[in-house]
Amino acid sequence: MSSIIEDLIARKVFNNRGEETIEVDVVTANGFGRASAPAGKSRGKNEVVYYPQGGVDAALKKIDEQVAQELAGLNADFQEEIDTTLHEIDGTANFKGIGGNTAYAVSMANAESAANSHGLLLFQFLGGNAANMLPYPLGNCISGGQHTRGKAPDIQEFLALPHGAATFLEAQTANTLVHRKIGDTLKKKSTGFNGGKSDEGAWIANVTDEEAFEIMAKTCEEIGNELDFECGFGIDVASSGMWKEKEEKYVYEREGTKRDTAEQLEYLINLTEKYHLAYVEDPFHEEDFESFTELTKKTKNCLVCGDDLFTTNNERLNQGIKQHAGNAIIIKVNQVGTLTDATDTIENAQRHGYTNVVSHRSGDTTDWHIAHLAVAYKCPLIKTGVVEGARIAKLNELLRIEHFLGNRARMADLKLT
Ligand code: PGA
Ligand code: ZN
């Protein structure tokens, strides 16, 4: 079986927001891989640059004129060599040269082509025989913050987490039931609710944070009782978007309140206790490692997760490890560019007891590779919505993987520490 790269083809496609993005095909002597890049809306300051100046068109030109020639003849099996070559061609620290999303699409398509050249599925190729664990799905049910317009909660995401499920199918079934029931509740409760959903397929309704918490708590409990397993929930505060540097306060626009750092900490401790939150993402802005440390110390049975804080960047994770800031990390490969960069971070997180949460972006395509990454690298959680095409592409791929594994399939080892 030869994985020698023969051709690299790039094209413009669109994501679920109708934004242009890049798709890459890698053709090897014996196989083929295709990947397209996602895009964030509430992006971290420390993410790589998505595209060179000139956008997707400029990125396509770079692939045709530079990347394709450099990669032709290399062996797709050697992911590190491919990714190092991408960094060399780029020549900058933040992928400004060719674009982080360009690197992402090439890197992921390359991995897929290597797997395909060996007649393997991506999770088998990357994770070997030992890869048999499915992640628990964190499913976005109610949207707010930067993912919405008009009146909606200030907190960006209210996420179901069916951590008592015995299989991925059970877990995803629970999330769909929670999502549906919340839709029914909002129809009764929220005046003007028109069934609108965000890019991630979560409901957008004219409710306060407090109302959203109550709805989540009640619904998750009811569905948990109905299915006879524990169904909890969590939030993504995405607080960098709320933080006003000049005032040094978090502005809750909808609620009409402002909280300084100490008040934010107290607010979140109270919420975590009151609603038994299993998961809190980006409770503080992206430079406040210290407050992450405080919250991690003061909460029990709750994952304190860094997204904008870490931006999948190993150096930033090292800083977090040193300060015991958080105990979970969001992995979005396109925050750093290549698969190798992301796996370095995943492995570092594992070594230091951080829970890896592989994640979609709010702007995403029907690309399903992150489903394979979660299984290959034993990530206990995947955050990829409940409904909507780009989310379903990944969730259904996990169902296929679970089906494929048959009685070898296990749920991940999720510790809510
Ligand atoms: P995104 O953010 O809009 O940048 O994808 C989602 C998130 O904050 O997790
Ligand atoms: Zn986030």
mmCIF file of N, CA, C and O and ligand atoms in Angstrom, residues 17 39-44 47 50 146-147 156-157 200 236 238 281-282 307-308 330 332 335 359-363 383, ligand 1:
data_model
loop_
_atom_site.group_PDB
_atom_site.id
_atom_site.type_symbol
_atom_site.label_atom_id
_atom_site.label_comp_id
_atom_site.label_asym_id
_atom_site.label_seq_id
_atom_site.Cartn_x
_atom_site.Cartn_y
_atom_site.Cartn_z
ATOM 1 N N ARG A 17 -23.023 28.807 7.552
ATOM 2 C CA ARG A 17 -23.428 30.214 7.594
ATOM 3 C C ARG A 17 -23.415 30.829 6.197
ATOM 4 O O ARG A 17 -23.659 32.006 6.036
ATOM 5 N N ALA A 39 -15.160 27.545 10.891
ATOM 6 C CA ALA A 39 -14.842 28.932 11.275
ATOM 7 C C ALA A 39 -15.572 29.316 12.552
ATOM 8 O O ALA A 39 -16.745 28.984 12.729
ATOM 9 N N GLY A 40 -14.890 30.003 13.440
ATOM 10 C CA GLY A 40 -15.504 30.444 14.688
ATOM 11 C C GLY A 40 -16.099 31.830 14.560
ATOM 12 O O GLY A 40 -15.754 32.588 13.645
ATOM 13 N N LYS A 41 -17.010 32.143 15.484
ATOM 14 C CA LYS A 41 -17.548 33.500 15.567
ATOM 15 C C LYS A 41 -17.050 34.160 16.848
ATOM 16 O O LYS A 41 -16.659 35.314 16.840
ATOM 17 N N SER A 42 -17.088 33.414 17.953
ATOM 18 C CA SER A 42 -16.524 33.987 19.183
ATOM 19 C C SER A 42 -15.105 33.440 19.318
ATOM 20 O O SER A 42 -14.808 32.561 20.103
ATOM 21 N N ARG A 43 -14.226 34.024 18.514
ATOM 22 C CA ARG A 43 -12.857 33.498 18.405
ATOM 23 C C ARG A 43 -11.950 33.978 19.531
ATOM 24 O O ARG A 43 -12.104 35.087 20.026
ATOM 25 N N GLY A 44 -10.982 33.147 19.865
ATOM 26 C CA GLY A 44 -9.968 33.535 20.842
ATOM 27 C C GLY A 44 -8.919 34.424 20.183
ATOM 28 O O GLY A 44 -8.613 34.267 19.008
ATOM 29 N N GLU A 47 -5.831 32.600 18.590
ATOM 30 C CA GLU A 47 -5.960 31.630 17.491
ATOM 31 C C GLU A 47 -5.055 32.047 16.335
ATOM 32 O O GLU A 47 -4.755 33.237 16.181
ATOM 33 N N TYR A 50 -6.868 32.762 10.020
ATOM 34 C CA TYR A 50 -7.526 31.764 9.165
ATOM 35 C C TYR A 50 -6.987 31.736 7.728
ATOM 36 O O TYR A 50 -6.776 30.682 7.150
ATOM 37 N N GLN A 146 -22.787 36.026 21.797
ATOM 38 C CA GLN A 146 -22.380 36.379 20.433
ATOM 39 C C GLN A 146 -22.969 35.477 19.350
ATOM 40 O O GLN A 146 -22.837 35.757 18.168
ATOM 41 N N HIS A 147 -23.591 34.374 19.753
ATOM 42 C CA HIS A 147 -24.194 33.475 18.766
ATOM 43 C C HIS A 147 -25.636 33.853 18.439
ATOM 44 O O HIS A 147 -26.326 33.143 17.711
ATOM 45 N N GLN A 156 -23.422 32.213 26.443
ATOM 46 C CA GLN A 156 -23.458 31.791 25.026
ATOM 47 C C GLN A 156 -24.110 30.430 24.779
ATOM 48 O O GLN A 156 -24.795 30.249 23.778
ATOM 49 N N GLU A 157 -23.849 29.468 25.672
ATOM 50 C CA GLU A 157 -24.354 28.108 25.396
ATOM 51 C C GLU A 157 -24.807 27.400 26.660
ATOM 52 O O GLU A 157 -24.116 27.438 27.674
ATOM 53 N N GLU A 200 -25.526 26.763 15.539
ATOM 54 C CA GLU A 200 -25.231 25.448 16.122
ATOM 55 C C GLU A 200 -26.492 24.618 16.364
ATOM 56 O O GLU A 200 -26.444 23.563 16.988
ATOM 57 N N ASP A 236 -21.259 27.266 28.366
ATOM 58 C CA ASP A 236 -20.096 27.993 27.856
ATOM 59 C C ASP A 236 -20.405 29.475 28.050
ATOM 60 O O ASP A 236 -21.270 30.026 27.363
ATOM 61 N N ALA A 238 -18.344 31.884 27.534
ATOM 62 C CA ALA A 238 -17.664 32.655 26.469
ATOM 63 C C ALA A 238 -17.445 34.092 26.948
ATOM 64 O O ALA A 238 -17.797 35.055 26.264
ATOM 65 N N GLU A 281 -17.410 26.346 30.763
ATOM 66 C CA GLU A 281 -16.355 26.736 29.801
ATOM 67 C C GLU A 281 -16.171 28.258 29.806
ATOM 68 O O GLU A 281 -17.146 29.009 29.887
ATOM 69 N N ASP A 282 -14.938 28.673 29.699
ATOM 70 C CA ASP A 282 -14.564 30.092 29.646
ATOM 71 C C ASP A 282 -15.359 30.981 30.605
ATOM 72 O O ASP A 282 -15.991 31.966 30.207
ATOM 73 N N ASP A 307 -11.381 27.445 26.580
ATOM 74 C CA ASP A 307 -11.463 27.477 25.119
ATOM 75 C C ASP A 307 -10.631 28.673 24.634
ATOM 76 O O ASP A 307 -9.483 28.502 24.210
ATOM 77 N N ASP A 308 -11.199 29.881 24.725
ATOM 78 C CA ASP A 308 -10.412 31.075 24.376
ATOM 79 C C ASP A 308 -9.150 31.163 25.230
ATOM 80 O O ASP A 308 -8.138 31.709 24.790
ATOM 81 N N ILE A 330 -10.697 22.745 25.559
ATOM 82 C CA ILE A 330 -11.354 22.599 24.263
ATOM 83 C C ILE A 330 -10.281 22.376 23.199
ATOM 84 O O ILE A 330 -9.259 23.080 23.173
ATOM 85 N N LYS A 332 -9.877 22.576 19.300
ATOM 86 C CA LYS A 332 -10.375 22.955 17.978
ATOM 87 C C LYS A 332 -9.131 23.034 17.098
ATOM 88 O O LYS A 332 -8.319 23.955 17.263
ATOM 89 N N GLN A 335 -7.800 26.155 15.557
ATOM 90 C CA GLN A 335 -7.250 27.238 16.379
ATOM 91 C C GLN A 335 -5.720 27.256 16.301
ATOM 92 O O GLN A 335 -5.104 28.297 16.556
ATOM 93 N N SER A 359 -14.005 19.787 19.740
ATOM 94 C CA SER A 359 -15.145 20.662 19.464
ATOM 95 C C SER A 359 -15.280 21.102 18.009
ATOM 96 O O SER A 359 -14.292 21.322 17.307
ATOM 97 N N HIS A 360 -16.539 21.253 17.597
ATOM 98 C CA HIS A 360 -16.902 21.905 16.334
ATOM 99 C C HIS A 360 -16.652 23.406 16.450
ATOM 100 O O HIS A 360 -16.222 23.878 17.507
ATOM 101 N N ARG A 361 -16.933 24.146 15.379
ATOM 102 C CA ARG A 361 -17.011 25.608 15.440
ATOM 103 C C ARG A 361 -18.449 25.995 15.101
ATOM 104 O O ARG A 361 -19.172 25.227 14.464
ATOM 105 N N SER A 362 -18.831 27.211 15.464
ATOM 106 C CA SER A 362 -20.209 27.615 15.158
ATOM 107 C C SER A 362 -20.441 27.651 13.641
ATOM 108 O O SER A 362 -21.521 27.289 13.161
ATOM 109 N N GLY A 363 -19.436 28.068 12.888
ATOM 110 C CA GLY A 363 -19.500 27.965 11.431
ATOM 111 C C GLY A 363 -18.805 26.674 11.042
ATOM 112 O O GLY A 363 -17.604 26.521 11.276
ATOM 113 N N LYS A 383 -17.971 18.237 21.763
ATOM 114 C CA LYS A 383 -18.954 19.327 21.803
ATOM 115 C C LYS A 383 -19.310 19.642 20.364
ATOM 116 O O LYS A 383 -18.504 20.213 19.633
HETATM 117 P P1 PGA B 1 -17.003 29.755 17.859
HETATM 118 O O1 PGA B 1 -17.201 29.504 19.413
HETATM 119 O O2 PGA B 1 -18.141 30.641 17.458
HETATM 120 O O3 PGA B 1 -15.695 30.522 17.850
HETATM 121 O O4 PGA B 1 -16.935 28.481 17.160
HETATM 122 C C1 PGA B 1 -17.849 28.470 19.980
HETATM 123 C C2 PGA B 1 -17.343 28.390 21.371
HETATM 124 O O5 PGA B 1 -17.060 29.433 21.987
HETATM 125 O O6 PGA B 1 -17.158 27.297 21.904
#
